[in-house]
Amino acid sequence: MNTIAAIQQGDTFIFEQVFHEYHEKLYFYVLHKTNSSWLAEETVQLTFIKLWQYRATLNESLELSPQLFRIANTTLIDLLRKQHHADRLAGKAGYRSESLVANDLSAQLDAAELAQRVQGAIRRMPLARRKVFEMSRLRGMSYREIAAELSLSVKTVENHIAHALKQLRHLITFLLVLIFK
């Protein structure tokens, strides 16, 4: 039985093995992105909680690692949004929350804002391009798998991805110019 199937069936021993195998990798991945040990630990803990809670939705045809890192990325974005919201509320009340004093989150908040703008740009893509992009980047599907599922040629899938990435590159370049002006 493969690891994903075992986790889907509630095998706690296999889940514990996965935890021990990926805990440190995920921690350093998030730490590298955020420079916050608190945020890294919180993200990793919530990632494994979500892995267990939503184990039935795991895709057995994909490797566990990209699915786990995708959960970690979305968890990190959620945490950054919550902290940004808390900071806004704290700013209106005239004080700073302890977590913001302990960790300089300005870089993470900028990253969260950038992520929100990128998500908005993805939502504004033409439907076919957006669907292909999400299947590739969010669900981890190969171009061949996407082509088969959508009845497209692999070359058409490649073109959709190329256009989507070009669109996102323009947005990010524009935002970086605004930030560093």
mmCIF file of C-alpha atoms in Angstrom:
data_model
loop_
_atom_site.group_PDB
_atom_site.id
_atom_site.type_symbol
_atom_site.label_atom_id
_atom_site.label_comp_id
_atom_site.label_asym_id
_atom_site.label_seq_id
_atom_site.Cartn_x
_atom_site.Cartn_y
_atom_site.Cartn_z
ATOM 1 C CA MET A 1 0.000 0.000 0.000
ATOM 2 C CA ASN A 2 1.403 3.426 -0.856
ATOM 3 C CA THR A 3 1.846 6.232 1.658
ATOM 4 C CA ILE A 4 -1.066 8.375 0.446
ATOM 5 C CA ALA A 5 -3.491 5.451 0.494
ATOM 6 C CA ALA A 6 -2.360 4.545 4.004
ATOM 7 C CA ILE A 7 -2.891 8.093 5.240
ATOM 8 C CA GLN A 8 -6.287 8.251 3.541
ATOM 9 C CA GLN A 9 -7.272 5.108 5.435
ATOM 10 C CA GLY A 10 -6.229 6.693 8.731
ATOM 11 C CA ASP A 11 -2.953 4.847 9.316
ATOM 12 C CA THR A 12 -1.432 6.875 12.172
ATOM 13 C CA PHE A 13 1.888 5.022 12.021
ATOM 14 C CA ILE A 14 2.456 6.050 8.385
ATOM 15 C CA PHE A 15 1.268 9.584 9.184
ATOM 16 C CA GLU A 16 3.828 9.772 11.992
ATOM 17 C CA GLN A 17 6.553 8.590 9.629
ATOM 18 C CA VAL A 18 5.576 11.290 7.129
ATOM 19 C CA PHE A 19 5.611 13.854 9.940
ATOM 20 C CA HIS A 20 9.147 12.874 10.952
ATOM 21 C CA GLU A 21 10.341 12.801 7.335
ATOM 22 C CA TYR A 22 8.932 16.196 6.308
ATOM 23 C CA HIS A 23 8.715 18.274 9.506
ATOM 24 C CA GLU A 24 12.242 19.671 9.273
ATOM 25 C CA LYS A 25 12.106 20.125 5.474
ATOM 26 C CA LEU A 26 8.876 22.116 5.703
ATOM 27 C CA TYR A 27 10.157 24.113 8.677
ATOM 28 C CA PHE A 28 13.304 25.278 6.875
ATOM 29 C CA TYR A 29 11.354 25.902 3.666
ATOM 30 C CA VAL A 30 8.993 28.309 5.476
ATOM 31 C CA LEU A 31 11.793 29.769 7.603
ATOM 32 C CA HIS A 32 13.727 30.585 4.431
ATOM 33 C CA LYS A 33 10.676 32.380 3.016
ATOM 34 C CA THR A 34 9.735 34.309 6.167
ATOM 35 C CA ASN A 35 12.780 34.570 8.469
ATOM 36 C CA SER A 36 10.374 33.882 11.329
ATOM 37 C CA SER A 37 10.839 30.740 13.410
ATOM 38 C CA TRP A 38 7.430 31.282 15.026
ATOM 39 C CA LEU A 39 5.714 31.505 11.633
ATOM 40 C CA ALA A 40 7.638 28.484 10.333
ATOM 41 C CA GLU A 41 6.653 26.309 13.303
ATOM 42 C CA GLU A 42 3.026 27.443 13.206
ATOM 43 C CA THR A 43 2.817 26.789 9.464
ATOM 44 C CA VAL A 44 4.301 23.301 9.787
ATOM 45 C CA GLN A 45 1.965 22.337 12.631
ATOM 46 C CA LEU A 46 -1.103 23.573 10.758
ATOM 47 C CA THR A 47 0.097 21.860 7.572
ATOM 48 C CA PHE A 48 0.130 18.466 9.270
ATOM 49 C CA ILE A 49 -3.226 19.127 10.928
ATOM 50 C CA LYS A 50 -4.706 19.949 7.515
ATOM 51 C CA LEU A 51 -3.008 16.922 5.958
ATOM 52 C CA TRP A 52 -4.780 14.701 8.474
ATOM 53 C CA GLN A 53 -8.133 16.529 8.317
ATOM 54 C CA TYR A 54 -8.283 16.542 4.526
ATOM 55 C CA ARG A 55 -6.496 13.254 3.888
ATOM 56 C CA ALA A 56 -9.438 11.947 1.845
ATOM 57 C CA THR A 57 -8.816 14.651 -0.775
ATOM 58 C CA LEU A 58 -5.181 13.697 -1.420
ATOM 59 C CA ASN A 59 -4.432 12.672 -4.992
ATOM 60 C CA GLU A 60 -2.910 9.186 -5.099
ATOM 61 C CA SER A 61 -1.554 9.731 -8.606
ATOM 62 C CA LEU A 62 0.711 12.558 -7.387
ATOM 63 C CA GLU A 63 3.733 12.387 -5.112
ATOM 64 C CA LEU A 64 3.071 13.313 -1.487
ATOM 65 C CA SER A 65 5.845 15.913 -1.318
ATOM 66 C CA PRO A 66 4.375 18.513 -3.740
ATOM 67 C CA GLN A 67 0.958 18.102 -2.162
ATOM 68 C CA LEU A 68 2.438 18.670 1.291
ATOM 69 C CA PHE A 69 4.391 21.753 0.195
ATOM 70 C CA ARG A 70 1.271 23.151 -1.509
ATOM 71 C CA ILE A 71 -0.647 22.758 1.769
ATOM 72 C CA ALA A 72 2.228 24.528 3.550
ATOM 73 C CA ASN A 73 2.185 27.410 1.047
ATOM 74 C CA THR A 74 -1.549 27.983 1.346
ATOM 75 C CA THR A 75 -1.335 27.683 5.133
ATOM 76 C CA LEU A 76 1.449 30.271 5.215
ATOM 77 C CA ILE A 77 -0.591 32.670 3.077
ATOM 78 C CA ASP A 78 -3.581 32.199 5.383
ATOM 79 C CA LEU A 79 -1.450 32.920 8.459
ATOM 80 C CA LEU A 80 0.044 36.025 6.860
ATOM 81 C CA ARG A 81 -3.413 37.309 5.964
ATOM 82 C CA LYS A 82 -4.618 36.755 9.524
ATOM 83 C CA GLN A 83 -1.596 38.548 10.940
ATOM 84 C CA HIS A 84 -2.044 41.408 8.500
ATOM 85 C CA HIS A 85 -5.675 41.711 9.561
ATOM 86 C CA ALA A 86 -4.700 41.590 13.244
ATOM 87 C CA ASP A 87 -2.080 44.273 12.629
ATOM 88 C CA ARG A 88 -4.665 46.501 10.978
ATOM 89 C CA LEU A 89 -7.008 46.065 13.903
ATOM 90 C CA ALA A 90 -4.191 46.660 16.373
ATOM 91 C CA GLY A 91 -3.176 49.795 14.475
ATOM 92 C CA LYS A 92 -6.721 51.150 14.665
ATOM 93 C CA ALA A 93 -6.780 50.457 18.393
ATOM 94 C CA GLY A 94 -3.469 52.282 18.850
ATOM 95 C CA TYR A 95 -1.222 49.378 19.877
ATOM 96 C CA ARG A 96 0.854 46.633 18.244
ATOM 97 C CA SER A 97 0.219 42.967 18.805
ATOM 98 C CA GLU A 98 2.922 40.983 20.630
ATOM 99 C CA SER A 99 3.582 38.722 17.681
ATOM 100 C CA LEU A 100 4.421 41.731 15.523
ATOM 101 C CA VAL A 101 6.768 43.117 18.141
ATOM 102 C CA ALA A 102 8.484 39.736 18.397
ATOM 103 C CA ASN A 103 8.768 39.276 14.631
ATOM 104 C CA ASP A 104 9.301 41.886 11.973
ATOM 105 C CA LEU A 105 6.578 40.891 9.554
ATOM 106 C CA SER A 106 6.756 43.715 7.057
ATOM 107 C CA ALA A 107 8.437 41.463 4.493
ATOM 108 C CA GLN A 108 5.874 38.718 5.044
ATOM 109 C CA LEU A 109 2.998 41.164 4.742
ATOM 110 C CA ASP A 110 4.442 42.471 1.493
ATOM 111 C CA ALA A 111 4.655 38.868 0.320
ATOM 112 C CA ALA A 112 1.037 38.280 1.358
ATOM 113 C CA GLU A 113 -0.091 41.381 -0.540
ATOM 114 C CA LEU A 114 1.880 40.234 -3.564
ATOM 115 C CA ALA A 115 0.279 36.788 -3.267
ATOM 116 C CA GLN A 116 -3.178 38.406 -3.147
ATOM 117 C CA ARG A 117 -2.441 40.430 -6.276
ATOM 118 C CA VAL A 118 -1.130 37.346 -8.049
ATOM 119 C CA GLN A 119 -4.291 35.446 -7.056
ATOM 120 C CA GLY A 120 -6.356 38.330 -8.449
ATOM 121 C CA ALA A 121 -4.383 38.228 -11.704
ATOM 122 C CA ILE A 122 -4.966 34.487 -11.936
ATOM 123 C CA ARG A 123 -8.709 34.990 -11.402
ATOM 124 C CA ARG A 124 -8.750 37.560 -14.240
ATOM 125 C CA MET A 125 -7.094 35.206 -16.742
ATOM 126 C CA PRO A 126 -9.247 33.829 -19.551
ATOM 127 C CA LEU A 127 -11.066 30.743 -18.285
ATOM 128 C CA ALA A 128 -9.099 28.155 -20.301
ATOM 129 C CA ARG A 129 -5.735 29.709 -19.398
ATOM 130 C CA ARG A 130 -6.660 29.953 -15.733
ATOM 131 C CA LYS A 131 -7.887 26.364 -15.624
ATOM 132 C CA VAL A 132 -4.711 25.038 -17.254
ATOM 133 C CA PHE A 133 -2.510 27.183 -14.987
ATOM 134 C CA GLU A 134 -4.300 26.069 -11.808
ATOM 135 C CA MET A 135 -4.150 22.415 -12.832
ATOM 136 C CA SER A 136 -0.414 22.738 -13.438
ATOM 137 C CA ARG A 137 0.705 24.969 -10.594
ATOM 138 C CA LEU A 138 -1.866 24.343 -7.876
ATOM 139 C CA ARG A 139 -2.774 20.708 -8.449
ATOM 140 C CA GLY A 140 0.688 19.666 -9.637
ATOM 141 C CA MET A 141 -0.526 17.989 -12.815
ATOM 142 C CA SER A 142 1.833 17.418 -15.740
ATOM 143 C CA TYR A 143 1.177 19.028 -19.119
ATOM 144 C CA ARG A 144 0.335 15.610 -20.522
ATOM 145 C CA GLU A 145 -2.221 14.936 -17.744
ATOM 146 C CA ILE A 146 -3.832 18.336 -18.285
ATOM 147 C CA ALA A 147 -3.984 17.806 -22.035
ATOM 148 C CA ALA A 148 -5.666 14.431 -21.559
ATOM 149 C CA GLU A 149 -8.182 15.722 -19.024
ATOM 150 C CA LEU A 150 -9.151 18.793 -21.065
ATOM 151 C CA SER A 151 -8.892 17.140 -24.496
ATOM 152 C CA LEU A 152 -6.180 19.555 -25.637
ATOM 153 C CA SER A 153 -2.824 19.060 -27.267
ATOM 154 C CA VAL A 154 0.248 19.232 -25.047
ATOM 155 C CA LYS A 155 1.446 22.179 -27.161
ATOM 156 C CA THR A 156 -1.784 24.087 -26.371
ATOM 157 C CA VAL A 157 -1.252 23.444 -22.660
ATOM 158 C CA GLU A 158 2.344 24.695 -22.988
ATOM 159 C CA ASN A 159 1.094 27.859 -24.721
ATOM 160 C CA HIS A 160 -1.495 28.519 -21.996
ATOM 161 C CA ILE A 161 1.169 28.137 -19.299
ATOM 162 C CA ALA A 162 3.620 30.365 -21.191
ATOM 163 C CA HIS A 163 0.997 33.121 -21.564
ATOM 164 C CA ALA A 164 -0.048 32.811 -17.920
ATOM 165 C CA LEU A 165 3.544 33.063 -16.691
ATOM 166 C CA LYS A 166 4.231 36.018 -18.984
ATOM 167 C CA GLN A 167 1.143 37.787 -17.612
ATOM 168 C CA LEU A 168 2.240 37.123 -14.019
ATOM 169 C CA ARG A 169 5.822 38.221 -14.738
ATOM 170 C CA HIS A 170 4.540 41.558 -16.058
ATOM 171 C CA LEU A 171 2.440 42.042 -12.928
ATOM 172 C CA ILE A 172 5.288 41.200 -10.567
ATOM 173 C CA THR A 173 7.727 43.431 -12.467
ATOM 174 C CA PHE A 174 5.226 46.291 -12.299
ATOM 175 C CA LEU A 175 4.701 45.772 -8.552
ATOM 176 C CA LEU A 176 8.444 45.653 -7.885
ATOM 177 C CA VAL A 177 8.904 48.925 -9.762
ATOM 178 C CA LEU A 178 6.211 50.498 -7.576
ATOM 179 C CA ILE A 179 7.731 49.146 -4.365
ATOM 180 C CA PHE A 180 11.271 50.325 -5.068
ATOM 181 C CA LYS A 181 10.383 53.759 -6.428
#
